[in-house]
CSV table of C-alpha atoms and ligand atoms in Angstrom, one decimal:
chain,number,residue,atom,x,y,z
A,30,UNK,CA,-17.1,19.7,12.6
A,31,UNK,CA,-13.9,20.4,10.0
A,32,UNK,CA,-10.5,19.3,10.9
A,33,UNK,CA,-9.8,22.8,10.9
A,34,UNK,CA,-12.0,23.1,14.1
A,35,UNK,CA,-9.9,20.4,16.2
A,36,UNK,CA,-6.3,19.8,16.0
A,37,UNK,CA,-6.4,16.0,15.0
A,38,UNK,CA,-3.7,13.6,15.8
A,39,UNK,CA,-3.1,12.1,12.3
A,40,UNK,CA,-2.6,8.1,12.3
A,41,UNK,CA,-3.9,7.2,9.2
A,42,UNK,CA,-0.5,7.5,7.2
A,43,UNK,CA,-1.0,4.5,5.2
A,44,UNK,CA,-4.0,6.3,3.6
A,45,UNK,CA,-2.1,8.8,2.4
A,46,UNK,CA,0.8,11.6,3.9
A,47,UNK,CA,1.4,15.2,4.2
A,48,UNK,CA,3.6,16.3,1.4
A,49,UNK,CA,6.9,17.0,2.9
A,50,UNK,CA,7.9,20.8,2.8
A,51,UNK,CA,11.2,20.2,1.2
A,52,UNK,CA,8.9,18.4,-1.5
A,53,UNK,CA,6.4,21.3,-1.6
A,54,UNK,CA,9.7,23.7,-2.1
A,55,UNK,CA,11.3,21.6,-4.9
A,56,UNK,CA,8.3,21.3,-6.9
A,57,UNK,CA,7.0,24.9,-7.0
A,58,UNK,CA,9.0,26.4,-10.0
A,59,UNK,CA,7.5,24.1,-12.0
A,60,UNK,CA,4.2,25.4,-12.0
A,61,UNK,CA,5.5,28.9,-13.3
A,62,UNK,CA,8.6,29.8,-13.9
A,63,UNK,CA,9.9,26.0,-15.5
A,64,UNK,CA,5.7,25.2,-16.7
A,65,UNK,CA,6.8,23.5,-19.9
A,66,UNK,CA,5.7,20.5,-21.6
A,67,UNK,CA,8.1,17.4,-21.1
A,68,UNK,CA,7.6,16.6,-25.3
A,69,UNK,CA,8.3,20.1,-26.3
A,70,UNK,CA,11.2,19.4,-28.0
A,71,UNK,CA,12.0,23.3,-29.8
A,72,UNK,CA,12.4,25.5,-26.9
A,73,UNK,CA,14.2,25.8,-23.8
A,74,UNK,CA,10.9,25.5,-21.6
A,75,UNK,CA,10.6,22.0,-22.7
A,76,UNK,CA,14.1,21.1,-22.6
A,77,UNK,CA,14.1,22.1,-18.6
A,78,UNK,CA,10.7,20.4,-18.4
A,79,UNK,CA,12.2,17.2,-19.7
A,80,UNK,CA,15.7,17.9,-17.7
A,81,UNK,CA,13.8,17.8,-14.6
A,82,UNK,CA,11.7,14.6,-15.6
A,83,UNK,CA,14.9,13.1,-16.7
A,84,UNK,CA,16.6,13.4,-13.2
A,85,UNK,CA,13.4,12.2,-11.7
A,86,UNK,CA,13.6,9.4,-13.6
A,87,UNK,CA,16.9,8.5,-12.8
A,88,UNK,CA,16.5,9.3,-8.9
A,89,UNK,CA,13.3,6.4,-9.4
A,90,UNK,CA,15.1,3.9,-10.5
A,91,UNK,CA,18.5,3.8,-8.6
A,92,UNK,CA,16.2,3.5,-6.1
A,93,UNK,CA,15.0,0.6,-6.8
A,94,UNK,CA,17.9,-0.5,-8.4
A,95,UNK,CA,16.4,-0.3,-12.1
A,96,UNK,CA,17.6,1.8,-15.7
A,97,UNK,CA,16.0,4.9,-16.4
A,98,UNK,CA,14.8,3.6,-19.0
A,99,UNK,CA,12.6,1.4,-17.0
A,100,UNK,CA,10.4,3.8,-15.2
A,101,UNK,CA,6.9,4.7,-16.7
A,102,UNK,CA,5.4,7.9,-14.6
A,103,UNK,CA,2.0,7.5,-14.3
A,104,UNK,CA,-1.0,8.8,-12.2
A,105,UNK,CA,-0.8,7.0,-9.4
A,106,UNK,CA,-0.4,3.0,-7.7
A,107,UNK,CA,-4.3,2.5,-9.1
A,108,UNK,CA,-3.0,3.2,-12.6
A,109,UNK,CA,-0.1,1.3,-12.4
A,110,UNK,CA,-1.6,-1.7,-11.3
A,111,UNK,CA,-3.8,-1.6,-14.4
A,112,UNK,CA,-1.2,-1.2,-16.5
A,113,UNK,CA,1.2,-3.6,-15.6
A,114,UNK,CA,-2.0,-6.2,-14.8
A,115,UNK,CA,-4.2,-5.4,-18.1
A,116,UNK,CA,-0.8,-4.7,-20.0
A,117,UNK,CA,0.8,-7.9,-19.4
A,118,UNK,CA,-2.9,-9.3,-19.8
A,119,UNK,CA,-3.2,-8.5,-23.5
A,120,UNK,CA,0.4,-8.8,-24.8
A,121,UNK,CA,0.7,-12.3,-23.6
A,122,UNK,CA,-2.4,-13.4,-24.2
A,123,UNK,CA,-0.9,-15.8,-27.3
A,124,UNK,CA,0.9,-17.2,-24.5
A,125,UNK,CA,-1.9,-17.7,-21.7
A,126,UNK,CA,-4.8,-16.7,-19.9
A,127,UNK,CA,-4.0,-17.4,-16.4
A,128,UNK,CA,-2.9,-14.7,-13.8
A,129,UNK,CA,-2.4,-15.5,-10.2
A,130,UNK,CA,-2.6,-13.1,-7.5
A,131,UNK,CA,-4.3,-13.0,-3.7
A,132,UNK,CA,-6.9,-12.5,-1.8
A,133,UNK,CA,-5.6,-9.6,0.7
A,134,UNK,CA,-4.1,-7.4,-2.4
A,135,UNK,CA,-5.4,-3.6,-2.6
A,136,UNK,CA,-8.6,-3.3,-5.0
A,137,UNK,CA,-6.8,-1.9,-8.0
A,138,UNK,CA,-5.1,-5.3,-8.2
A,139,UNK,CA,-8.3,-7.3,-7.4
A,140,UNK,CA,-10.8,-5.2,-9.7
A,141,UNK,CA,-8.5,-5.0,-12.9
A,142,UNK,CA,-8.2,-8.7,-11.5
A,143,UNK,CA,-11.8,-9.6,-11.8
A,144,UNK,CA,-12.1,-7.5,-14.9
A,145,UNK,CA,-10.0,-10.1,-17.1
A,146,UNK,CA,-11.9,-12.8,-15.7
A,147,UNK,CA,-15.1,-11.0,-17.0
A,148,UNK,CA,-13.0,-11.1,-20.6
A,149,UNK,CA,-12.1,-14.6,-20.2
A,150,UNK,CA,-9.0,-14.6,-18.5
A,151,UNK,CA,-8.4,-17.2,-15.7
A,152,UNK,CA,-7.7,-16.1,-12.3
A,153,UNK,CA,-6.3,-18.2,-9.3
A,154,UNK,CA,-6.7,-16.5,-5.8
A,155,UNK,CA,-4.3,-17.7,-3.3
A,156,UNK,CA,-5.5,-17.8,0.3
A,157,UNK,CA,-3.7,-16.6,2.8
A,158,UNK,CA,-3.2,-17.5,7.0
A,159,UNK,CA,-4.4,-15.5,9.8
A,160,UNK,CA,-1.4,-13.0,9.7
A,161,UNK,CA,-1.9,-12.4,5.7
A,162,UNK,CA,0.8,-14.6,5.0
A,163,UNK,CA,0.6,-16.9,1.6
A,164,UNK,CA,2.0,-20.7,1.3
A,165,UNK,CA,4.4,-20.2,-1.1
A,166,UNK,CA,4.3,-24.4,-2.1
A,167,UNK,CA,0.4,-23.2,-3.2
A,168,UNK,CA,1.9,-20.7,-5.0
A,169,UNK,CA,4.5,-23.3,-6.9
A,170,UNK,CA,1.7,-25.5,-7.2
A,171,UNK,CA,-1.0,-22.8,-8.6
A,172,UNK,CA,1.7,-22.4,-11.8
A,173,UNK,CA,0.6,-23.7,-15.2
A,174,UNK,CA,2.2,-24.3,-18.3
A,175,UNK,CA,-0.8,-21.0,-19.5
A,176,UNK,CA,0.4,-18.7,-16.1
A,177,UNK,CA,1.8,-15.4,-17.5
A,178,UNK,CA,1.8,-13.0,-14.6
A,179,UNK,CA,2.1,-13.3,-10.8
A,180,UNK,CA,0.6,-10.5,-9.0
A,181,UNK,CA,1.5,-10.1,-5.1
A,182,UNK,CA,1.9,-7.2,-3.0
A,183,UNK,CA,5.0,-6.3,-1.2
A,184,UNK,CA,3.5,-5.2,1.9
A,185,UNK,CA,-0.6,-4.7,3.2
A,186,UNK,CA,-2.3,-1.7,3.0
A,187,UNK,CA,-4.2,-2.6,6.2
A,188,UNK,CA,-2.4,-4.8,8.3
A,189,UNK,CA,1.1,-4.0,7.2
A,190,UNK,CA,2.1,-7.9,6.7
A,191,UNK,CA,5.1,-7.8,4.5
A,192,UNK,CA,5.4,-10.8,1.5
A,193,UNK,CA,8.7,-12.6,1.0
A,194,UNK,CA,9.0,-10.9,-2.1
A,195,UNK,CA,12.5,-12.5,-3.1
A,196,UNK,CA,11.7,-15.8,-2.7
A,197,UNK,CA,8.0,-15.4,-4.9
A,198,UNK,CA,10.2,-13.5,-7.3
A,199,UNK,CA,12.6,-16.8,-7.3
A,200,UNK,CA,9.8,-19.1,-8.2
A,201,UNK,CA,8.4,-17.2,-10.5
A,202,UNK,CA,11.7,-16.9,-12.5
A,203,UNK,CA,12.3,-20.6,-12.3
A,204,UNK,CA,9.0,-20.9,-13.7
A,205,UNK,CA,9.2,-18.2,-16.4
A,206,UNK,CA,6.3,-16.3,-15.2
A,207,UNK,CA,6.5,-12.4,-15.3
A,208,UNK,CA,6.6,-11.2,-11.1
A,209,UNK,CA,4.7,-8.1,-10.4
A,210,UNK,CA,4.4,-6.2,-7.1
A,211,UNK,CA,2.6,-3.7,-5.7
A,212,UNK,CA,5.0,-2.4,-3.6
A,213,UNK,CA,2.8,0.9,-2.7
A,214,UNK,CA,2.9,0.9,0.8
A,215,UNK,CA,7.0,-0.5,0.6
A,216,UNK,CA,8.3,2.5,-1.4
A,217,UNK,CA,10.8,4.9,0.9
A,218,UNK,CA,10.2,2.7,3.7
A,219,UNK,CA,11.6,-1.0,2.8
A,220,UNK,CA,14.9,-1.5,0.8
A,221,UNK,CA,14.0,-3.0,-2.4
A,222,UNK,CA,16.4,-4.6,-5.1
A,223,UNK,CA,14.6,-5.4,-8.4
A,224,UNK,CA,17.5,-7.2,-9.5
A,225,UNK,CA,18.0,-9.1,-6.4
A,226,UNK,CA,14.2,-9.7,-5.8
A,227,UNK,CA,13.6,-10.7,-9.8
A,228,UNK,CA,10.9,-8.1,-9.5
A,229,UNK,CA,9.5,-7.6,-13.4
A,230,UNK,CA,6.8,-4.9,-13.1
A,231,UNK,CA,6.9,-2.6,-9.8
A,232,UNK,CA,3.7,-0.4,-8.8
A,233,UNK,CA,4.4,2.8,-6.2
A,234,UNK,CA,2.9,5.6,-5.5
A,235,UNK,CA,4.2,9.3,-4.6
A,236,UNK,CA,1.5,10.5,-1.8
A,237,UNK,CA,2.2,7.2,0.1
A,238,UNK,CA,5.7,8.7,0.4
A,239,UNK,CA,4.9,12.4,1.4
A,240,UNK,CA,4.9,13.4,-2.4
A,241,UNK,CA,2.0,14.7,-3.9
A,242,UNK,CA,-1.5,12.9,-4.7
A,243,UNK,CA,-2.2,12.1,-8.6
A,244,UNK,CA,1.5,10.7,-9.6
A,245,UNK,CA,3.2,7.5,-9.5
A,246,UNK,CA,4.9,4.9,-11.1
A,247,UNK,CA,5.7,1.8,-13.4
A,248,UNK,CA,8.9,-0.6,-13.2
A,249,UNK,CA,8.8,-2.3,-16.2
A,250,UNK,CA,11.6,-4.7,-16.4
A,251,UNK,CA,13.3,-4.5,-19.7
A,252,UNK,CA,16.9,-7.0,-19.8
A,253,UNK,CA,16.5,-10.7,-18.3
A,254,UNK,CA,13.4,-10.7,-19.5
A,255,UNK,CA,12.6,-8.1,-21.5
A,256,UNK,CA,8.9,-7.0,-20.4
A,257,UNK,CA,6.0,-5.6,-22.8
A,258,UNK,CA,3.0,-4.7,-22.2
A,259,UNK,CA,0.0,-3.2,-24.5
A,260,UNK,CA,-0.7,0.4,-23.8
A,261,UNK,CA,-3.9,0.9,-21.7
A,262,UNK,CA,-4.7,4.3,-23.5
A,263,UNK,CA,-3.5,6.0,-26.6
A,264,UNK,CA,-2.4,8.9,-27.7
A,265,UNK,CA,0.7,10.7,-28.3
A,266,UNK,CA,3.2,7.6,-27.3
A,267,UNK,CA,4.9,9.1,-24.4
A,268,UNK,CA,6.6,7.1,-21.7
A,269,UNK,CA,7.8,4.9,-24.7
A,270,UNK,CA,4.5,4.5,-25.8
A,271,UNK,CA,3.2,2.5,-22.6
A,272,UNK,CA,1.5,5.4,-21.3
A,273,UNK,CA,0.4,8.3,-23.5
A,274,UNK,CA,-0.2,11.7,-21.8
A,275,UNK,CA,1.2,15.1,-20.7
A,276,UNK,CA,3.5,14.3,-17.9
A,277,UNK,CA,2.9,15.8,-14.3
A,278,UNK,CA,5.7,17.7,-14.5
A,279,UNK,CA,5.7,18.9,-10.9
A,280,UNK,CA,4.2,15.9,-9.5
A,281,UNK,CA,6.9,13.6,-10.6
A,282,UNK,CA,9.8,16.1,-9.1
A,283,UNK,CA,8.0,15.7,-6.3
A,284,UNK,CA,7.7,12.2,-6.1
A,285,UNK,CA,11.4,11.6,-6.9
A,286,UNK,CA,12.3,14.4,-4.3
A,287,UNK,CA,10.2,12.5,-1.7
A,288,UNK,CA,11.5,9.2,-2.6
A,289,UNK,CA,15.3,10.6,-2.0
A,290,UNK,CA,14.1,11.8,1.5
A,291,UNK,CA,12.9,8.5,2.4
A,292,UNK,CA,15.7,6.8,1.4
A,293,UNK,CA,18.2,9.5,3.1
A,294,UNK,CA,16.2,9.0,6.2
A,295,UNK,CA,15.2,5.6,6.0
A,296,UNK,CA,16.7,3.5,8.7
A,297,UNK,CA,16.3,6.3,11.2
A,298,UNK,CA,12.3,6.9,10.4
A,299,UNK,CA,12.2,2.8,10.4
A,300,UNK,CA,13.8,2.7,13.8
A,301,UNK,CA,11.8,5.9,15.3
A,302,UNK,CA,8.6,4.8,13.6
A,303,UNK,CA,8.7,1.8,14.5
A,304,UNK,CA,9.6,2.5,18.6
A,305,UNK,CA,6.3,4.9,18.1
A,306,UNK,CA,4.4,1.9,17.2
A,307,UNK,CA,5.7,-0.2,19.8
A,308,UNK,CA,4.7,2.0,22.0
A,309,UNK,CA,1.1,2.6,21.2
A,310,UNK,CA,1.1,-1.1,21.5
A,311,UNK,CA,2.7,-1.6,24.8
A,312,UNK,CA,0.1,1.1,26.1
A,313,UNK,CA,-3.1,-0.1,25.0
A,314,UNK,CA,-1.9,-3.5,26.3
A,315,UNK,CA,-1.2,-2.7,29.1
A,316,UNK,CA,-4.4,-1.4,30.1
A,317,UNK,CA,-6.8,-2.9,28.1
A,318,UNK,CA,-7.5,-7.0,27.6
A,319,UNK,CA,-9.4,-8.8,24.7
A,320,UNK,CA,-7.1,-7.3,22.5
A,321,UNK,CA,-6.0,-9.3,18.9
A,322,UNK,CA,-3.1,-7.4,17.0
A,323,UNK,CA,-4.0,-8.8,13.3
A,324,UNK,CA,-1.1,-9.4,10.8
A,325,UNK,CA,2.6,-10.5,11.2
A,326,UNK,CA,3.9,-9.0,14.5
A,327,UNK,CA,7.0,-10.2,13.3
A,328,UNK,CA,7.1,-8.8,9.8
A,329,UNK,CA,5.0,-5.9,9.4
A,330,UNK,CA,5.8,-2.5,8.5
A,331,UNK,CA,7.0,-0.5,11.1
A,332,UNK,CA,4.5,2.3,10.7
A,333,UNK,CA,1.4,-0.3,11.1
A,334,UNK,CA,-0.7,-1.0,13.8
A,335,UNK,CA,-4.1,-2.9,13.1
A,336,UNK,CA,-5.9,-4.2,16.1
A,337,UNK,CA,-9.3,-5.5,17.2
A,338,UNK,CA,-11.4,-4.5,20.3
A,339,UNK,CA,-13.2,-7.0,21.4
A,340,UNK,CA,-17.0,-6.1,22.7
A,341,UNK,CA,-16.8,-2.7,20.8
A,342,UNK,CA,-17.9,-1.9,17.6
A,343,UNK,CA,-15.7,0.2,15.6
A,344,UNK,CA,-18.0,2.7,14.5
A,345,UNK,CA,-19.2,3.6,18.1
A,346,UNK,CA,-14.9,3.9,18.3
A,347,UNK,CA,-14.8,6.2,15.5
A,348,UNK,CA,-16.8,8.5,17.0
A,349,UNK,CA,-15.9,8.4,20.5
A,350,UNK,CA,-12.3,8.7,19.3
A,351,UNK,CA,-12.8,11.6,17.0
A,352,UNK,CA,-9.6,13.4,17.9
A,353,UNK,CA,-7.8,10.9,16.2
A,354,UNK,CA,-8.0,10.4,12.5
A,355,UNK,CA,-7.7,6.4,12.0
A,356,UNK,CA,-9.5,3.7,9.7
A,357,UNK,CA,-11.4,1.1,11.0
A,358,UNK,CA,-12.1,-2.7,9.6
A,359,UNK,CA,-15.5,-2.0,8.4
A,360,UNK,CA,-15.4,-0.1,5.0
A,361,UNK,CA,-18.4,1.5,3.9
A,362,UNK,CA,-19.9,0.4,0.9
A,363,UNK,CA,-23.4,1.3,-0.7
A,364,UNK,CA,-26.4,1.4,3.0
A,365,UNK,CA,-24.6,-1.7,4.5
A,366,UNK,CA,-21.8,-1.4,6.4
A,367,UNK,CA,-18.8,-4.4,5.5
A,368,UNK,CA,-16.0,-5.9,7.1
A,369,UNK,CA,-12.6,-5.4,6.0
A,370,UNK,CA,-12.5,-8.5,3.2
A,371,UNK,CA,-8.8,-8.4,4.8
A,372,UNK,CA,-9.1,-9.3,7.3
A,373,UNK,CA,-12.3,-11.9,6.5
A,374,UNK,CA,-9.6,-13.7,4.0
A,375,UNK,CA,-7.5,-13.8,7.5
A,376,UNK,CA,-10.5,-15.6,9.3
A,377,UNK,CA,-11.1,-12.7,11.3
A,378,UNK,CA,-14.8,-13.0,12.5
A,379,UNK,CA,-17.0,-10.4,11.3
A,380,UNK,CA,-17.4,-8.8,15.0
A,381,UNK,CA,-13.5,-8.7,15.0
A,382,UNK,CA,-13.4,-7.2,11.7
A,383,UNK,CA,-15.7,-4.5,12.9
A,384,UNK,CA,-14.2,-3.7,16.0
A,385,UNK,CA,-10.5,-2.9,14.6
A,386,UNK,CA,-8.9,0.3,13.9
A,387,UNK,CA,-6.0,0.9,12.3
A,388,UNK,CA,-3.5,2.8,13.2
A,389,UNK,CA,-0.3,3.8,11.2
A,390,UNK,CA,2.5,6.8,12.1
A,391,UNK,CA,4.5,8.4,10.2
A,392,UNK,CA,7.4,10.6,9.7
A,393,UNK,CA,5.7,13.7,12.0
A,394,UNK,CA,4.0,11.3,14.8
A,395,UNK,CA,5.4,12.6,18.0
A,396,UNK,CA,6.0,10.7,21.3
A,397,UNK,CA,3.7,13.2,22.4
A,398,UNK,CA,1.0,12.2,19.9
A,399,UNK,CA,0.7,8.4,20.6
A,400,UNK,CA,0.5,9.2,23.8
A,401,UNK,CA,-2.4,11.0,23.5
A,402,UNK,CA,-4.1,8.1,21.1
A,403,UNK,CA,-3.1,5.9,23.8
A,404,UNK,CA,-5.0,7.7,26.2
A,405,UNK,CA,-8.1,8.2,24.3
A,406,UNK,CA,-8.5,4.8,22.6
A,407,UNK,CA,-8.3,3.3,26.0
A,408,UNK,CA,-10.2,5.5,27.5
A,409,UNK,CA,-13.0,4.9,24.6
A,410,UNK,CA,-12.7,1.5,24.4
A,411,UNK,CA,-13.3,1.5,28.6
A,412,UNK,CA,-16.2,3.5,28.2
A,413,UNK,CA,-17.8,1.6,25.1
A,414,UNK,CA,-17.0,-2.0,26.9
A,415,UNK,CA,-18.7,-0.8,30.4
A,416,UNK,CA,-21.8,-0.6,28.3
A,417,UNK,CA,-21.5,-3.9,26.7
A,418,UNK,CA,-23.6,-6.8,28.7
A,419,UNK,CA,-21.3,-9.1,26.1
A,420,UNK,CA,-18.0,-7.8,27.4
A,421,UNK,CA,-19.8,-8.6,31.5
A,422,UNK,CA,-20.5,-12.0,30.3
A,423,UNK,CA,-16.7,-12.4,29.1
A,424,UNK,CA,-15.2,-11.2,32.2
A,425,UNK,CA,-17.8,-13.7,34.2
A,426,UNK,CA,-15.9,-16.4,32.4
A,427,UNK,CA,-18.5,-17.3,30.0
A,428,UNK,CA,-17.8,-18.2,26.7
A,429,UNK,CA,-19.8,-15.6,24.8
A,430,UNK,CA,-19.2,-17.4,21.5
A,431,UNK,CA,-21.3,-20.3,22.9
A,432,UNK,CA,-24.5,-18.3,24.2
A,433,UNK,CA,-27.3,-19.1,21.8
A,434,UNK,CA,-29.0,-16.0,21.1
A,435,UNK,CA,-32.4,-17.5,19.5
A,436,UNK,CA,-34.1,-15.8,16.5
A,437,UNK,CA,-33.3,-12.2,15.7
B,503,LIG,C1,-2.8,3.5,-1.8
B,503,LIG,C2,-2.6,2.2,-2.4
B,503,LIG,C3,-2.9,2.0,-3.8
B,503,LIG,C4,-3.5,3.1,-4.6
B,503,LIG,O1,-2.6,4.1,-4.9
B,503,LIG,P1,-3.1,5.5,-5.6
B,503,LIG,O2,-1.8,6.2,-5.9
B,503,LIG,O3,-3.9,6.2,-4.5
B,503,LIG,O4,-3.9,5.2,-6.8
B,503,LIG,C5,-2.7,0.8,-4.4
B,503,LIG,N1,-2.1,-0.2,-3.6
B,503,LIG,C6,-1.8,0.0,-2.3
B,503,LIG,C7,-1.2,-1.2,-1.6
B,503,LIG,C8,-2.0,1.2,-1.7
B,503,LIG,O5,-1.7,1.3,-0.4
């Protein structure tokens, strides 16, 4: 069955978003009419071309409060991870070889991550508690006299735990180590300062956003410190030489019309998003027990939702909640099915891990909607837990963690 077949109640926002019409609207001339290079500096279809990437620029960073000048388009949040991580990497190597970062970040901070270790860079991981928070006295204390990059996300891709990005940037200024933050799933929905925060390199990404899939971006700090960082390809220097290529033109109109939306509508979205999400909550506790909401119910993003089911496996969920589109804690990788290493690094048991969903709204959820999920998870998870002799034992009063289950 397609998607096309059903209509599918879409909570799975932090995965990626429908591109905004408005966004659609302001990006189609520049596929025809306005198709010009960006470095075509002879002819009016270039000038326009780099007129538009110009403004788009400009809109980036005074949303972040940065300089024009500080914004490197790229492909994509994956991209400008690597950048900023492999960049930083190599141009202050003479300096150090120690990066620290943690163990709930998105992969295209761990990979690039592991990839230096491979090359002989050092690596500390910090843990983190059972709502994804970090210690930030570990953090202090994991700073060396080699550190040259801290790497922590603004807020969690799958539990929606937001980092107290201010005061990491603090210590890491007092320490003179560069800050970088994927700030990804925090761009258009959280207010962020890059002065204020002492944010050096920032990492977003426009389809996070409702903008388009296959653009993003780079804040690359260049006054109090200035920032450098080596070029992960090469070729015709654009983007000041950081990253060479054609730029998207249409892409990155898109992304900087979609990035004005959010921030036009930002505190209404937060507070209807967020009442949405309350609401799911309050629903599914009301009529379901054994429920564990994992992450920071206190500081989360107000689109996010993760919870486990206890006695139910997630996949069985899946599939018995197909008219809702939602990720679950088990990711597939390769024949064997693994839990979330989120929420693992949380101390989530494994059978927690697979038995959570998340859920996450977004601009178009309707009342109407969650209502709906509301209905169908429960009704699911009911179903699912009626069959489960573990779930009986629970409700007998015996400790199911306790049963010995001999050799299998
Ligand atoms: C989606 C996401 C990414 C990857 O972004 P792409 O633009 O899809 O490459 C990186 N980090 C976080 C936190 C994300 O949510």
């Amino acid at each position: 069955m397609t998607s096309t077949d059903v209509q599918q109640i879409y909570l799975d926002h932090q995965a990626t978003t429908a591109v905004d019409e408005r966004v659609v609207e302001a990006m189609l001339p520049y596929f025809n009419n306005k198709f010009g290079n960006a470095a075509s500096r002879n002819h009016q279809f270039g000038w326009d071309a780099e007129k538009a990437t110009q403004s788009a620029r400009e809109t980036m960073a005074a949303g972040i409060n940065a300089k024009s000048r500080e914004i490197v388009f790229t492909s994509g949040a994956t991209e400008s991870n690597n950048l900023a991580i492999l960049g930083v990497a190599k141009m202050y190597a003479p300096k150090g070889k120690h990066l620290i970062t943690c163990s709930t970040e998105h992969k295209a901070v761990l990979d690039p991550m592991a990839a230096l270790q491979n090359a002989g860079y050092e690596v500390t991981v910090l843990n983190v508690d059972t709502k994804g928070n970090i210690d930030l006295n570990e953090l202090r204390n994991a700073i060396r006299e080699d550190t040259i990059l801290v790497s922590l996300m603004m807020a969690n891709n799958e539990i929606g735990t937001i980092h107290p990005v201010k005061a990491i940037g603090d210590i890491c200024h007092e320490n003179g180590v560069l800050f970088h933050t994927d700030a990804t799933q925090a761009v258009g929905k959280e207010l962020i300062n890059v002065q204020e925060m002492n944010i050096d390199l920032l990492s977003g990404s426009a389809h996070k956003m409702y903008g388009p899939k296959g653009v993003g971006f780079l804040y690359v700090r260049r006054r109090n410190p200035r920032v450098r960082i080596e070029p992960v390809f090469y070729g015709g220097g654009h983007e000041r030489g950081m990253r060479s290529g054609t730029l998207n033109v249409p892409g990155i109109v898109g992304m900087a019309k979609a990035f004005e939306i959010c921030q036009t509508d930002r505190d209404s979205d937060h507070q209807r998003i967020t009442a949405l999400r309350d609401s799911l909550q309050a629903q599914l506790a009301a009529e379901l027990t054994h429920l564990t909401i994992n992450g920071d119910e206190n500081n989360r993003l107000a689109c996010s939702l993760n919870i486990s089911f206890a006695f139910v496996e997630g996949e069985s969920m899946l599939m018995g909640m197909s008219g809702i589109a939602v990720s679950s804690g088990s990711a597939c990788t390769s024949a064997s099915l693994e839990p979330s290493y989120v929420l693992r690094a949380m101390g989530v048991g494994d059978d927690l891990a697979h038995s959570s969903i998340r859920f996450s709204l977004g601009r178009f959820t309707t009342q109407r909607e969650v209502d709906r999920a509301a209905e169908l998870t429960i009704s699911t998870v009911k179903r699912l837990r009626d069959m489960s002799p573990l779930y009986e034992m629970a409700l007998e009063g015996i400790d199911v963690a306790s049963v010995s289950w001999g050799a299998h």
